[in-house]
Amino acid sequence: MTEVNQINHHLTDGLLMAYSAGTLPEGFGLVVATHVSMCDECRARAASFDALGGAVLETSAGPEAAMPAHSLTQTLERIRAGRPSAANEPRPATGGVFPAPLAAYVGGDLDRVKWRSYGIGLKQRILPVARGSSVRLLYIPAGMAVPDHGHRGTELTLVLQGAFRDETDRFGRGDIEVANEDLEHTPIAEEGAACICLAATDAPLRFTGLLPRLAQPFLRI
Ligand code: ZN
Ligand code: ZN
């Protein structure tokens, strides 16, 4: 059974190809796997990349693909070793806020999360992953803005509960925002339920204001 979602913001081909090849940093892989488990469209696209396998990877040499160059043999080995073939099956809904891949990672649902509070209502929990990326759960109270910031690398933000808006659009449950160096934004949680997101980055964010810059080492963001 798949969750019924109205998802409007999806993964890029480059991310899905790298996911298929098993070359994403662990934090990005978790966000991508969680979105794929919620999204029929991206699950179908991931399956088609799986099927194309090394042939696609060999010809996608552009930086968009975000993958190191491998020989076809190495690539196929990675695909075989990286993920079981059932990885793209629809995941059963857990009935909670966390889709199955994230629930498995956290060892439960929202009530298992040991949040760290930052006094202004904002909470986060950094999840343990291998070097190369950083991934965290964010709890943004309804109506609150995340400080205006830019990005040095790529930031993937997946909404798990509630919704946020920024300069580009609205993002609700299941939507994923892919932000890079070109985007500077101020995400604001919608009124209603608190916005809970899973966010991965491969480089520290660039905050515009002085106060968030001062807080940055404490937030490890
Ligand atoms: Zn999708
Ligand atoms: Zn951002």
PDB file of N, CA and C in Angstrom, residues 51-111:
ATOM      1  N   ALA A  51      17.020  -0.065 -14.432  1.00  0.00           N
ATOM      2  CA  ALA A  51      16.966  -0.944 -15.596  1.00  0.00           C
ATOM      3  C   ALA A  51      18.018  -0.538 -16.620  1.00  0.00           C
ATOM      4  N   LEU A  52      18.198   0.757 -16.799  1.00  0.00           N
ATOM      5  CA  LEU A  52      19.188   1.223 -17.769  1.00  0.00           C
ATOM      6  C   LEU A  52      20.606   1.001 -17.261  1.00  0.00           C
ATOM      7  N   GLY A  53      20.748   1.072 -15.953  1.00  0.00           N
ATOM      8  CA  GLY A  53      22.013   0.745 -15.300  1.00  0.00           C
ATOM      9  C   GLY A  53      23.214   1.433 -15.896  1.00  0.00           C
ATOM     10  N   GLY A  54      24.248   0.656 -16.116  1.00  0.00           N
ATOM     11  CA  GLY A  54      25.524   1.195 -16.555  1.00  0.00           C
ATOM     12  C   GLY A  54      25.463   1.937 -17.862  1.00  0.00           C
ATOM     13  N   ALA A  55      24.528   1.569 -18.730  1.00  0.00           N
ATOM     14  CA  ALA A  55      24.449   2.234 -20.032  1.00  0.00           C
ATOM     15  C   ALA A  55      24.185   3.725 -19.847  1.00  0.00           C
ATOM     16  N   VAL A  56      23.246   4.057 -18.979  1.00  0.00           N
ATOM     17  CA  VAL A  56      22.936   5.462 -18.718  1.00  0.00           C
ATOM     18  C   VAL A  56      24.124   6.149 -18.065  1.00  0.00           C
ATOM     19  N   LEU A  57      24.697   5.476 -17.074  1.00  0.00           N
ATOM     20  CA  LEU A  57      25.773   6.094 -16.308  1.00  0.00           C
ATOM     21  C   LEU A  57      26.977   6.374 -17.199  1.00  0.00           C
ATOM     22  N   GLU A  58      27.247   5.487 -18.127  1.00  0.00           N
ATOM     23  CA  GLU A  58      28.403   5.663 -19.004  1.00  0.00           C
ATOM     24  C   GLU A  58      28.269   6.900 -19.869  1.00  0.00           C
ATOM     25  N   THR A  59      27.060   7.221 -20.295  1.00  0.00           N
ATOM     26  CA  THR A  59      26.886   8.328 -21.229  1.00  0.00           C
ATOM     27  C   THR A  59      26.599   9.649 -20.517  1.00  0.00           C
ATOM     28  N   SER A  60      26.313   9.610 -19.219  1.00  0.00           N
ATOM     29  CA  SER A  60      26.003  10.870 -18.529  1.00  0.00           C
ATOM     30  C   SER A  60      27.264  11.417 -17.883  1.00  0.00           C
ATOM     31  N   ALA A  61      28.071  12.058 -18.698  1.00  0.00           N
ATOM     32  CA  ALA A  61      29.362  12.532 -18.212  1.00  0.00           C
ATOM     33  C   ALA A  61      29.282  13.945 -17.659  1.00  0.00           C
ATOM     34  N   GLY A  62      28.144  14.632 -17.853  1.00  0.00           N
ATOM     35  CA  GLY A  62      28.030  16.035 -17.444  1.00  0.00           C
ATOM     36  C   GLY A  62      28.062  16.191 -15.936  1.00  0.00           C
ATOM     37  N   PRO A  63      28.352  17.411 -15.481  1.00  0.00           N
ATOM     38  CA  PRO A  63      28.400  17.665 -14.041  1.00  0.00           C
ATOM     39  C   PRO A  63      27.022  17.476 -13.394  1.00  0.00           C
ATOM     40  N   GLU A  64      25.947  17.625 -14.183  1.00  0.00           N
ATOM     41  CA  GLU A  64      24.583  17.423 -13.700  1.00  0.00           C
ATOM     42  C   GLU A  64      24.455  16.050 -13.042  1.00  0.00           C
ATOM     43  N   ALA A  65      25.152  15.086 -13.583  1.00  0.00           N
ATOM     44  CA  ALA A  65      25.004  13.722 -13.099  1.00  0.00           C
ATOM     45  C   ALA A  65      25.595  13.560 -11.702  1.00  0.00           C
ATOM     46  N   ALA A  66      26.478  14.464 -11.320  1.00  0.00           N
ATOM     47  CA  ALA A  66      27.040  14.468  -9.968  1.00  0.00           C
ATOM     48  C   ALA A  66      27.647  13.135  -9.577  1.00  0.00           C
ATOM     49  N   MET A  67      28.325  12.488 -10.494  1.00  0.00           N
ATOM     50  CA  MET A  67      28.899  11.181 -10.186  1.00  0.00           C
ATOM     51  C   MET A  67      30.349  11.131 -10.645  1.00  0.00           C
ATOM     52  N   PRO A  68      31.184  10.494  -9.871  1.00  0.00           N
ATOM     53  CA  PRO A  68      32.542  10.290 -10.345  1.00  0.00           C
ATOM     54  C   PRO A  68      32.532   9.312 -11.516  1.00  0.00           C
ATOM     55  N   ALA A  69      33.534   9.415 -12.358  1.00  0.00           N
ATOM     56  CA  ALA A  69      33.586   8.519 -13.507  1.00  0.00           C
ATOM     57  C   ALA A  69      34.007   7.123 -13.062  1.00  0.00           C
ATOM     58  N   HIS A  70      33.289   6.144 -13.523  1.00  0.00           N
ATOM     59  CA  HIS A  70      33.648   4.761 -13.212  1.00  0.00           C
ATOM     60  C   HIS A  70      33.626   3.986 -14.517  1.00  0.00           C
ATOM     61  N   SER A  71      34.359   2.928 -14.540  1.00  0.00           N
ATOM     62  CA  SER A  71      34.223   2.027 -15.673  1.00  0.00           C
ATOM     63  C   SER A  71      32.879   1.334 -15.547  1.00  0.00           C
ATOM     64  N   LEU A  72      32.401   0.809 -16.644  1.00  0.00           N
ATOM     65  CA  LEU A  72      31.102   0.139 -16.632  1.00  0.00           C
ATOM     66  C   LEU A  72      31.100  -1.000 -15.615  1.00  0.00           C
ATOM     67  N   THR A  73      32.188  -1.744 -15.567  1.00  0.00           N
ATOM     68  CA  THR A  73      32.258  -2.881 -14.646  1.00  0.00           C
ATOM     69  C   THR A  73      32.129  -2.415 -13.201  1.00  0.00           C
ATOM     70  N   GLN A  74      32.897  -1.371 -12.864  1.00  0.00           N
ATOM     71  CA  GLN A  74      32.834  -0.850 -11.494  1.00  0.00           C
ATOM     72  C   GLN A  74      31.430  -0.378 -11.165  1.00  0.00           C
ATOM     73  N   THR A  75      30.830   0.301 -12.146  1.00  0.00           N
ATOM     74  CA  THR A  75      29.494   0.845 -11.918  1.00  0.00           C
ATOM     75  C   THR A  75      28.495  -0.267 -11.653  1.00  0.00           C
ATOM     76  N   LEU A  76      28.562  -1.297 -12.475  1.00  0.00           N
ATOM     77  CA  LEU A  76      27.622  -2.407 -12.295  1.00  0.00           C
ATOM     78  C   LEU A  76      27.860  -3.116 -10.971  1.00  0.00           C
ATOM     79  N   GLU A  77      29.120  -3.213 -10.576  1.00  0.00           N
ATOM     80  CA  GLU A  77      29.417  -3.820  -9.277  1.00  0.00           C
ATOM     81  C   GLU A  77      28.799  -3.014  -8.149  1.00  0.00           C
ATOM     82  N   ARG A  78      28.936  -1.686  -8.276  1.00  0.00           N
ATOM     83  CA  ARG A  78      28.357  -0.823  -7.251  1.00  0.00           C
ATOM     84  C   ARG A  78      26.845  -0.994  -7.183  1.00  0.00           C
ATOM     85  N   ILE A  79      26.227  -1.057  -8.353  1.00  0.00           N
ATOM     86  CA  ILE A  79      24.766  -1.194  -8.373  1.00  0.00           C
ATOM     87  C   ILE A  79      24.372  -2.517  -7.716  1.00  0.00           C
ATOM     88  N   ARG A  80      25.095  -3.571  -8.061  1.00  0.00           N
ATOM     89  CA  ARG A  80      24.745  -4.881  -7.494  1.00  0.00           C
ATOM     90  C   ARG A  80      24.974  -4.897  -5.996  1.00  0.00           C
ATOM     91  N   ALA A  81      26.107  -4.303  -5.575  1.00  0.00           N
ATOM     92  CA  ALA A  81      26.465  -4.362  -4.158  1.00  0.00           C
ATOM     93  C   ALA A  81      25.656  -3.374  -3.336  1.00  0.00           C
ATOM     94  N   GLY A  82      25.295  -2.256  -3.974  1.00  0.00           N
ATOM     95  CA  GLY A  82      24.753  -1.134  -3.216  1.00  0.00           C
ATOM     96  C   GLY A  82      23.360  -1.343  -2.672  1.00  0.00           C
ATOM     97  N   ARG A  83      22.498  -1.907  -3.466  1.00  0.00           N
ATOM     98  CA  ARG A  83      21.115  -1.956  -3.019  1.00  0.00           C
ATOM     99  C   ARG A  83      20.470  -3.258  -3.446  1.00  0.00           C
ATOM    100  N   PRO A  84      19.641  -3.818  -2.613  1.00  0.00           N
ATOM    101  CA  PRO A  84      18.892  -4.992  -3.027  1.00  0.00           C
ATOM    102  C   PRO A  84      17.920  -4.605  -4.132  1.00  0.00           C
ATOM    103  N   SER A  85      17.585  -5.566  -4.994  1.00  0.00           N
ATOM    104  CA  SER A  85      16.728  -5.242  -6.136  1.00  0.00           C
ATOM    105  C   SER A  85      15.339  -4.827  -5.680  1.00  0.00           C
ATOM    106  N   ALA A  86      14.968  -5.180  -4.459  1.00  0.00           N
ATOM    107  CA  ALA A  86      13.628  -4.834  -3.966  1.00  0.00           C
ATOM    108  C   ALA A  86      13.565  -3.415  -3.416  1.00  0.00           C
ATOM    109  N   ALA A  87      14.691  -2.675  -3.502  1.00  0.00           N
ATOM    110  CA  ALA A  87      14.745  -1.359  -2.860  1.00  0.00           C
ATOM    111  C   ALA A  87      13.727  -0.385  -3.444  1.00  0.00           C
ATOM    112  N   ASN A  88      13.328  -0.622  -4.689  1.00  0.00           N
ATOM    113  CA  ASN A  88      12.380   0.305  -5.290  1.00  0.00           C
ATOM    114  C   ASN A  88      10.939  -0.166  -5.197  1.00  0.00           C
ATOM    115  N   GLU A  89      10.698  -1.239  -4.467  1.00  0.00           N
ATOM    116  CA  GLU A  89       9.317  -1.648  -4.240  1.00  0.00           C
ATOM    117  C   GLU A  89       8.630  -0.573  -3.400  1.00  0.00           C
ATOM    118  N   PRO A  90       7.336  -0.380  -3.615  1.00  0.00           N
ATOM    119  CA  PRO A  90       6.620   0.536  -2.725  1.00  0.00           C
ATOM    120  C   PRO A  90       6.755   0.065  -1.277  1.00  0.00           C
ATOM    121  N   ARG A  91       7.026   1.006  -0.388  1.00  0.00           N
ATOM    122  CA  ARG A  91       7.159   0.636   1.018  1.00  0.00           C
ATOM    123  C   ARG A  91       5.808   0.733   1.695  1.00  0.00           C
ATOM    124  N   PRO A  92       5.503  -0.182   2.583  1.00  0.00           N
ATOM    125  CA  PRO A  92       4.245  -0.051   3.312  1.00  0.00           C
ATOM    126  C   PRO A  92       4.275   1.213   4.170  1.00  0.00           C
ATOM    127  N   ALA A  93       3.152   1.889   4.240  1.00  0.00           N
ATOM    128  CA  ALA A  93       3.066   3.066   5.109  1.00  0.00           C
ATOM    129  C   ALA A  93       3.203   2.615   6.553  1.00  0.00           C
ATOM    130  N   THR A  94       3.896   3.410   7.353  1.00  0.00           N
ATOM    131  CA  THR A  94       4.109   3.032   8.742  1.00  0.00           C
ATOM    132  C   THR A  94       2.955   3.483   9.622  1.00  0.00           C
ATOM    133  N   GLY A  95       2.088   4.343   9.094  1.00  0.00           N
ATOM    134  CA  GLY A  95       0.993   4.865   9.898  1.00  0.00           C
ATOM    135  C   GLY A  95       1.420   6.047  10.746  1.00  0.00           C
ATOM    136  N   GLY A  96       2.718   6.337  10.769  1.00  0.00           N
ATOM    137  CA  GLY A  96       3.225   7.471  11.541  1.00  0.00           C
ATOM    138  C   GLY A  96       3.620   8.598  10.613  1.00  0.00           C
ATOM    139  N   VAL A  97       4.422   9.508  11.150  1.00  0.00           N
ATOM    140  CA  VAL A  97       4.901  10.637  10.352  1.00  0.00           C
ATOM    141  C   VAL A  97       6.057  10.197   9.452  1.00  0.00           C
ATOM    142  N   PHE A  98       6.892   9.268   9.963  1.00  0.00           N
ATOM    143  CA  PHE A  98       8.079   8.866   9.218  1.00  0.00           C
ATOM    144  C   PHE A  98       7.759   7.738   8.246  1.00  0.00           C
ATOM    145  N   PRO A  99       8.082   7.908   6.971  1.00  0.00           N
ATOM    146  CA  PRO A  99       7.996   6.791   6.027  1.00  0.00           C
ATOM    147  C   PRO A  99       8.995   5.695   6.418  1.00  0.00           C
ATOM    148  N   ALA A 100       8.779   4.495   5.868  1.00  0.00           N
ATOM    149  CA  ALA A 100       9.527   3.317   6.312  1.00  0.00           C
ATOM    150  C   ALA A 100      11.054   3.477   6.333  1.00  0.00           C
ATOM    151  N   PRO A 101      11.694   4.016   5.261  1.00  0.00           N
ATOM    152  CA  PRO A 101      13.168   4.085   5.294  1.00  0.00           C
ATOM    153  C   PRO A 101      13.684   4.948   6.449  1.00  0.00           C
ATOM    154  N   LEU A 102      12.982   6.045   6.722  1.00  0.00           N
ATOM    155  CA  LEU A 102      13.404   6.940   7.801  1.00  0.00           C
ATOM    156  C   LEU A 102      13.102   6.309   9.164  1.00  0.00           C
ATOM    157  N   ALA A 103      11.936   5.675   9.280  1.00  0.00           N
ATOM    158  CA  ALA A 103      11.575   5.008  10.538  1.00  0.00           C
ATOM    159  C   ALA A 103      12.608   3.925  10.863  1.00  0.00           C
ATOM    160  N   ALA A 104      13.065   3.202   9.825  1.00  0.00           N
ATOM    161  CA  ALA A 104      14.070   2.164  10.038  1.00  0.00           C
ATOM    162  C   ALA A 104      15.378   2.786  10.507  1.00  0.00           C
ATOM    163  N   TYR A 105      15.701   3.947   9.946  1.00  0.00           N
ATOM    164  CA  TYR A 105      16.962   4.618  10.281  1.00  0.00           C
ATOM    165  C   TYR A 105      16.948   5.146  11.706  1.00  0.00           C
ATOM    166  N   VAL A 106      15.815   5.748  12.077  1.00  0.00           N
ATOM    167  CA  VAL A 106      15.688   6.367  13.403  1.00  0.00           C
ATOM    168  C   VAL A 106      15.405   5.314  14.473  1.00  0.00           C
ATOM    169  N   GLY A 107      14.835   4.185  14.032  1.00  0.00           N
ATOM    170  CA  GLY A 107      14.459   3.150  14.989  1.00  0.00           C
ATOM    171  C   GLY A 107      13.092   3.411  15.589  1.00  0.00           C
ATOM    172  N   GLY A 108      12.244   4.105  14.854  1.00  0.00           N
ATOM    173  CA  GLY A 108      10.892   4.378  15.331  1.00  0.00           C
ATOM    174  C   GLY A 108      10.333   5.605  14.643  1.00  0.00           C
ATOM    175  N   ASP A 109       9.308   6.174  15.223  1.00  0.00           N
ATOM    176  CA  ASP A 109       8.664   7.344  14.626  1.00  0.00           C
ATOM    177  C   ASP A 109       9.050   8.600  15.402  1.00  0.00           C
ATOM    178  N   LEU A 110       8.278   9.633  15.185  1.00  0.00           N
ATOM    179  CA  LEU A 110       8.529  10.954  15.754  1.00  0.00           C
ATOM    180  C   LEU A 110       8.794  10.913  17.264  1.00  0.00           C
ATOM    181  N   ASP A 111       8.061  10.044  17.972  1.00  0.00           N
ATOM    182  CA  ASP A 111       8.185  10.006  19.438  1.00  0.00           C
ATOM    183  C   ASP A 111       9.529   9.437  19.893  1.00  0.00           C
TER     184      ASP A 111
END
